CSV table of C-alpha atoms in Angstrom, one decimal:
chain,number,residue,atom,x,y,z
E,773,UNK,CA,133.9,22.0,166.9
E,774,UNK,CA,133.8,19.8,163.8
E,775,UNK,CA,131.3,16.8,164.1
E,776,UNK,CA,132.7,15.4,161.2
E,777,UNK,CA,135.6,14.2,163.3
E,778,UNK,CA,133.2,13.1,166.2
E,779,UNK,CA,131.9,10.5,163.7
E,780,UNK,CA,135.3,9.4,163.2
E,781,UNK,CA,136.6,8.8,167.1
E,782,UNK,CA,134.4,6.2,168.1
E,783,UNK,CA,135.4,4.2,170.8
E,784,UNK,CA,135.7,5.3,174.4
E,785,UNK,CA,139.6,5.2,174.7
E,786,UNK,CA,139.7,8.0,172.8
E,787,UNK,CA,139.1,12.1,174.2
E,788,UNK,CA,135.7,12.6,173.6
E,789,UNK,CA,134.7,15.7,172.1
E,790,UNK,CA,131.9,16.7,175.1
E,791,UNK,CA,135.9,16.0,177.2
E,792,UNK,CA,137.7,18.7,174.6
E,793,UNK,CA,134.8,21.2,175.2
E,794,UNK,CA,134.8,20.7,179.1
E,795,UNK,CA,138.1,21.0,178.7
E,796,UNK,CA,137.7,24.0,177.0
E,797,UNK,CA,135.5,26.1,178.9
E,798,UNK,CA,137.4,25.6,182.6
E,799,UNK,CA,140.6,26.0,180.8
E,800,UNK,CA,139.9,29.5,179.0
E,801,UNK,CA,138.8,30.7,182.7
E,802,UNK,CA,142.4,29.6,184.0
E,803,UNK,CA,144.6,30.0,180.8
E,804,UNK,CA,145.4,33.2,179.1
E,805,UNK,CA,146.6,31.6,175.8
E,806,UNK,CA,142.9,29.7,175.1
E,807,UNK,CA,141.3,32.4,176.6
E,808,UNK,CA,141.9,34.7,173.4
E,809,UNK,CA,141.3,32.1,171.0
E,810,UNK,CA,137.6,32.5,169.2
E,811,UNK,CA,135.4,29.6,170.8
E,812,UNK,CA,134.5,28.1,167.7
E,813,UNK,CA,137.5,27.4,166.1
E,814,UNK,CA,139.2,25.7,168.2
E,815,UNK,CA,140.8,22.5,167.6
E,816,UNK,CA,140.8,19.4,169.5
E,817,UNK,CA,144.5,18.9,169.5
E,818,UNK,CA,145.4,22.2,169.6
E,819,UNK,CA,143.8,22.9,173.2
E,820,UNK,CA,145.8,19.8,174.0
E,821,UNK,CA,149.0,21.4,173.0
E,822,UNK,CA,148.0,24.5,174.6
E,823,UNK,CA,147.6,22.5,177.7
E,824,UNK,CA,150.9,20.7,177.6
E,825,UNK,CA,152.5,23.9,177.2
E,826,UNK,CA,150.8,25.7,180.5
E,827,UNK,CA,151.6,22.5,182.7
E,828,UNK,CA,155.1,22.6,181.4
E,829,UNK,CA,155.7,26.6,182.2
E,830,UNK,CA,153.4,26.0,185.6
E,831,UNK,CA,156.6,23.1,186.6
E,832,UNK,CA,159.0,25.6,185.4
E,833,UNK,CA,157.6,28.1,188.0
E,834,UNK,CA,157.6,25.9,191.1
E,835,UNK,CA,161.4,24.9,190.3
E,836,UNK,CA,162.1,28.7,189.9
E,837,UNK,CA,160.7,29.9,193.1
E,838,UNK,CA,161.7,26.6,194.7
E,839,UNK,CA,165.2,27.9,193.1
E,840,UNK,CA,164.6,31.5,194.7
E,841,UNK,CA,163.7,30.1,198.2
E,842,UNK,CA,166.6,28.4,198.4
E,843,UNK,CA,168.9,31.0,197.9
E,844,UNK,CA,166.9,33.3,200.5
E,845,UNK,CA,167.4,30.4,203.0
E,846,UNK,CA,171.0,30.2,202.1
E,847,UNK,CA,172.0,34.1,202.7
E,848,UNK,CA,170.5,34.1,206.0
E,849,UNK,CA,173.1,34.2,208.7
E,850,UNK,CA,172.5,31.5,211.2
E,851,UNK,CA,172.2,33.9,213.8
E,852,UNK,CA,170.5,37.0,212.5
E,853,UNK,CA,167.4,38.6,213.5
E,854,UNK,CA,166.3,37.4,210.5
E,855,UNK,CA,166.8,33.7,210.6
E,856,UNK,CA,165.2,33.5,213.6
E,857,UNK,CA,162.2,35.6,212.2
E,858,UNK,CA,162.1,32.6,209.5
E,859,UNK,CA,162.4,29.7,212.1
E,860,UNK,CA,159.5,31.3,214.2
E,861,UNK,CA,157.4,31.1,211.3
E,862,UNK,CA,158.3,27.5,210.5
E,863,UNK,CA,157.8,26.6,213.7
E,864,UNK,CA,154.6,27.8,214.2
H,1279,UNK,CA,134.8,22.0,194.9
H,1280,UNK,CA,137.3,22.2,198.1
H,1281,UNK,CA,137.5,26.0,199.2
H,1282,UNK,CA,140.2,27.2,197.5
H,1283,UNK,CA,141.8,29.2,200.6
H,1284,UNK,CA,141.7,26.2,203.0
H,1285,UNK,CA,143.0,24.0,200.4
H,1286,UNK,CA,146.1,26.6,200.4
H,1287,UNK,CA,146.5,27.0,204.2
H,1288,UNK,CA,146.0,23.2,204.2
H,1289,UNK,CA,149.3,23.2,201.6
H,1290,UNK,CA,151.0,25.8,203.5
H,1291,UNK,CA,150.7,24.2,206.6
H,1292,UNK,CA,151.8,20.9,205.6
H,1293,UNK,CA,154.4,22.5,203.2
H,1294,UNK,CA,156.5,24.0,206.5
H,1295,UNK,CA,155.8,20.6,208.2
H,1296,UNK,CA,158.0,19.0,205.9
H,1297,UNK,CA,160.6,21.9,205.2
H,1298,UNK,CA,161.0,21.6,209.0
H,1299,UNK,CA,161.3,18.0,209.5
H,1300,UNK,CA,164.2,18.1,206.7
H,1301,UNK,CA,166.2,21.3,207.9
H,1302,UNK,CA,166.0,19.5,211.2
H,1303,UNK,CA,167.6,16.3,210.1
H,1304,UNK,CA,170.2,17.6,207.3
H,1305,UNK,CA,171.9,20.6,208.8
H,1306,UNK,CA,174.3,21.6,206.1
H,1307,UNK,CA,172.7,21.5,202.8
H,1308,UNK,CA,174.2,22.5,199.4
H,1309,UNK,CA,172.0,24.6,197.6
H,1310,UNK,CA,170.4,21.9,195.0
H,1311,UNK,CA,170.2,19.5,198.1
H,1312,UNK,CA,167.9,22.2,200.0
H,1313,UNK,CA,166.1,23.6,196.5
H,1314,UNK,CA,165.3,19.9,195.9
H,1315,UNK,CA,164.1,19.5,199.5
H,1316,UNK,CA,161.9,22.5,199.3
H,1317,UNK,CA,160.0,21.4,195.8
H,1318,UNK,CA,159.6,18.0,197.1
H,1319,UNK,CA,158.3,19.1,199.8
H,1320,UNK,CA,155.9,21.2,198.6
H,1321,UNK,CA,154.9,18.9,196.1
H,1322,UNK,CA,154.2,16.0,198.2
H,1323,UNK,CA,152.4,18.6,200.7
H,1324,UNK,CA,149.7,19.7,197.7
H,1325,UNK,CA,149.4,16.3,197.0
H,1326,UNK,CA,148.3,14.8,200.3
H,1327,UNK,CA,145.7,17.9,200.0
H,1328,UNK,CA,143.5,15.8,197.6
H,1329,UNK,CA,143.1,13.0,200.0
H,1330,UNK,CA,143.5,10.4,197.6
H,1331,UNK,CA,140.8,11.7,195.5
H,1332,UNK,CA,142.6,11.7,192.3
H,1333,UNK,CA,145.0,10.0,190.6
H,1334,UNK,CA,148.0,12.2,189.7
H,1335,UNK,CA,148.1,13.0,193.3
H,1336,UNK,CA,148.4,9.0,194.7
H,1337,UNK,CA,150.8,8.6,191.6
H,1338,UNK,CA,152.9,11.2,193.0
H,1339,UNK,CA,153.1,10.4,196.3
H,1340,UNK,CA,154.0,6.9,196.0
H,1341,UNK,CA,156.4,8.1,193.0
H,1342,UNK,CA,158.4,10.2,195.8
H,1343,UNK,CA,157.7,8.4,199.4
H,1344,UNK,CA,161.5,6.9,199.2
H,1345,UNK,CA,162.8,10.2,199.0
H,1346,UNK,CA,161.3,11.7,201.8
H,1347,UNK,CA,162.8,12.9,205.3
H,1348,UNK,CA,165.6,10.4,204.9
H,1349,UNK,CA,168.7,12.1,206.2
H,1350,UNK,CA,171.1,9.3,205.0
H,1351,UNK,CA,169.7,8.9,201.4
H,1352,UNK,CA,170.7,12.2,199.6
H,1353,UNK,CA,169.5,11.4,196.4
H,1354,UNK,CA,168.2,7.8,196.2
H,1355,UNK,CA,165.9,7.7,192.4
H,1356,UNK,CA,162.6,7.8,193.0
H,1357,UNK,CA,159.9,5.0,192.4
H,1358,UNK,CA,158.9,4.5,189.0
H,1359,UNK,CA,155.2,3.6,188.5
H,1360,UNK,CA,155.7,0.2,187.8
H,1361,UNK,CA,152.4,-0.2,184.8
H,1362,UNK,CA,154.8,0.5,181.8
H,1363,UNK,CA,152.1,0.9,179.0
H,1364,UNK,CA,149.3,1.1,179.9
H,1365,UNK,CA,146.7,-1.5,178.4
H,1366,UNK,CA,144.7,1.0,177.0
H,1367,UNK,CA,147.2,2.4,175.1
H,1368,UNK,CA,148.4,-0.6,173.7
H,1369,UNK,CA,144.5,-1.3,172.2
H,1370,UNK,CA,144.1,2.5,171.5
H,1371,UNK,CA,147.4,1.3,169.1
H,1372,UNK,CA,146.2,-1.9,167.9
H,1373,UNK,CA,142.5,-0.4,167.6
H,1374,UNK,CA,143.6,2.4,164.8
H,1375,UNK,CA,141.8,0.8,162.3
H,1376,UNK,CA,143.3,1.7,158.6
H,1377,UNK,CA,141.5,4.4,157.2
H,1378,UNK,CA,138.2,3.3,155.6
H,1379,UNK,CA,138.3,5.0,152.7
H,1380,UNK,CA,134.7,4.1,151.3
H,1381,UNK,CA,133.8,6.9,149.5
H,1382,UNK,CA,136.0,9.6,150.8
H,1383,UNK,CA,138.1,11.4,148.7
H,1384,UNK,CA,141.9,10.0,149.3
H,1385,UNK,CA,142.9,13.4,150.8
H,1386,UNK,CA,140.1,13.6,153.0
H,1387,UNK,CA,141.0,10.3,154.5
H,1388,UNK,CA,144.8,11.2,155.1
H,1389,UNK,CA,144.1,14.5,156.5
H,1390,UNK,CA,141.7,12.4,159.2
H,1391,UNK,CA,144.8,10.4,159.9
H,1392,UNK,CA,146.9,13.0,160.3
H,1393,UNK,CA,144.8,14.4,162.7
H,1394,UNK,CA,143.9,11.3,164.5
H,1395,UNK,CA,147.5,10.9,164.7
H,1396,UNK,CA,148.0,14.2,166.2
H,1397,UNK,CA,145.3,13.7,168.8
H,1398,UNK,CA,146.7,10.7,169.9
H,1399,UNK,CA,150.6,12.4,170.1
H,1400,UNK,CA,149.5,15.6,172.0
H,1401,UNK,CA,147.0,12.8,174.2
H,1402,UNK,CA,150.4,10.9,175.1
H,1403,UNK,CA,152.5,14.0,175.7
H,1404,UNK,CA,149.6,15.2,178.4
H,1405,UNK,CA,149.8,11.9,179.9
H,1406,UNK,CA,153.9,12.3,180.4
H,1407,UNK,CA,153.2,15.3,182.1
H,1408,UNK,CA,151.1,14.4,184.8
H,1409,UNK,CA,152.1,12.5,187.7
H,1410,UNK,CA,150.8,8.6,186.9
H,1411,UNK,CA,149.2,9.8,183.7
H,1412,UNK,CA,150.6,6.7,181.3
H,1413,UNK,CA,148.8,4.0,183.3
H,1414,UNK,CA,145.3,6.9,183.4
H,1415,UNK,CA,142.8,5.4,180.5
H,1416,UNK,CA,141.4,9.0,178.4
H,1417,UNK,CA,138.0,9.0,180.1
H,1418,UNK,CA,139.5,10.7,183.6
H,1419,UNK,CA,142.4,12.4,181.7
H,1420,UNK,CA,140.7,15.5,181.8
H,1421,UNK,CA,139.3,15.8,184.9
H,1422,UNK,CA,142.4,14.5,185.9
H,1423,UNK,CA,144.7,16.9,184.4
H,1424,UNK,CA,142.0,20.3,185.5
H,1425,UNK,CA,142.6,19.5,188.9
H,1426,UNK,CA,146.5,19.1,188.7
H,1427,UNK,CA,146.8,22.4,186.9
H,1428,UNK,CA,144.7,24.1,189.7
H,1429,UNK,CA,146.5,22.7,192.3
H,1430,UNK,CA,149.9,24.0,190.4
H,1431,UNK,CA,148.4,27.6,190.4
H,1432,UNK,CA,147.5,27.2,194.6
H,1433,UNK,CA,150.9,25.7,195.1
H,1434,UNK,CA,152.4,28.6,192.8
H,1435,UNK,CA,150.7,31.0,194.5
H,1436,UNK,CA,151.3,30.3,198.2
H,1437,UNK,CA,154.9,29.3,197.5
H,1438,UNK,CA,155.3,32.6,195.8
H,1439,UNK,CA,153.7,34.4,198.8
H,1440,UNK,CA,156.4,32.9,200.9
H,1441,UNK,CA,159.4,33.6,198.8
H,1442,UNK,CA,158.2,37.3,199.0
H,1443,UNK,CA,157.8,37.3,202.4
H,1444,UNK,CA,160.7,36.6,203.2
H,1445,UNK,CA,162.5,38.7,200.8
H,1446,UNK,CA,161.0,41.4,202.9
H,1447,UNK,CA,162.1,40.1,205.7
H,1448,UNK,CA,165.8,39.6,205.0
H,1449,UNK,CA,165.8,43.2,202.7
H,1450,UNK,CA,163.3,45.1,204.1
H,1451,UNK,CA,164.0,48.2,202.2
């Protein structure tokens, strides 16, 4: 992590660096992309990017299996065995 | 740090609540109408599992409470937050001082703006992505934006749990 640009972002509305490296260390134990990346090379913005990129595929996900769980819902026959399997669990 | 398996039952539980309200009071939904019903749903449910401890999760309850359970509005636009730029990003603007190029080479100094200037993009495209993150000042950002990606990966997870389960059910070969 280069202190050289610590010296430059001063103030406190910026992401501090001690933020980045938090950032860092909880993110490599959740994401597989930082997780490969040598520890002491990485760069500030870069983990941002990195970042914006996981929360962006994570959305596409949920709409995906929100997608998928609509069309299970949809192809069950009002009346089947089933749909009321389904309903019993939602209405636990 | 919640357990992680109660927060999920917690999501599950509350998830259901809502998908059942909703199939209750809108019988014959198209299939966007009911996709959109379940990711709300479930959205709003891992939100309310935070308790109002943090930020993104208030932001996006009050973002979606018009949309909620309401039969009769089918797609009424949902709340923007109503803090358009923040103040703090306004000053983070105004306070990017020209480079002080004091003894620095010239290229030094332009390669610290460029990067400055990348930080502070890839900053602003984080906050866009979480729920209420333009009005969030960069000291909670990323305690913040941990704890929205780990509820993601719970809500991921259960919702995929149920989506298989029930593909099992309705083809059980």
């Amino acid at each position: 992590m280069s202190s050289r640009r610590s010296r430059q972002q001063s103030g406190s509305s910026r992401i501090s660096d001690d933020q980045i490296i938090e950032l860092v260390s909880k993110l490599r134990q959740l994401v597989p992309e930082i997780r490969d990346r040598r520890s002491d090379k990485v760069s500030a913005s870069k983990v941002l990017q990195e970042t914006c990129n996981y929360i962006r595929n994570l959305h596409r996900e949920v709409d995906d299996l929100s997608e998928r769980l609509s069309q299970l819902l949809a192809t069950i026959d009002a009346d089947s065995a089933e749909a009321s399997i389904i309903r019993s669990l939602i209405n636990q | 740090m919640r357990n992680q398996s109660s927060v999920k039952q917690e999501f599950l539980r509350k998830w259901i609540t809502g998908l059942r309200r909703y199939s209750c009071e809108k019988k014959n939904m198209s299939f966007f109408e009911r996709k959109k019903a379940i990711k709300l749903s479930a959205d709003l449910a891992m939100a309310s599992t935070r308790d109002k401890t943090t930020r993104w999760s208030q932001a996006l309850i009050a973002n979606n409470t018009d949309n909620v359970f309401i039969a009769s509005s089918s797609s009424s636009s949902p709340k923007k937050s109503s803090s358009s730029r923040s103040r703090n990003m306004t000053t983070l603007m105004r306070r990017s001082r020209p480079t002080r190029v004091k003894s620095a080479k010239k290229e030094m100094s332009s390669a610290r703006c460029i990067a400055k200037r990348l930080m502070e993009k890839r900053t602003r495209k984080l906050k866009n992505l979480l729920p209420g993150g333009e009005s969030m000042d960069e000291g909670c950002l990323v305690a913040e934006t941990l704890d929205y990606i780990q509820s993601l990966r719970d809500q991921i997870e259960v919702m995929r749990c149920l989506v298989t389960a029930s593909q099992l059910i309705i083809n059980p070969s």
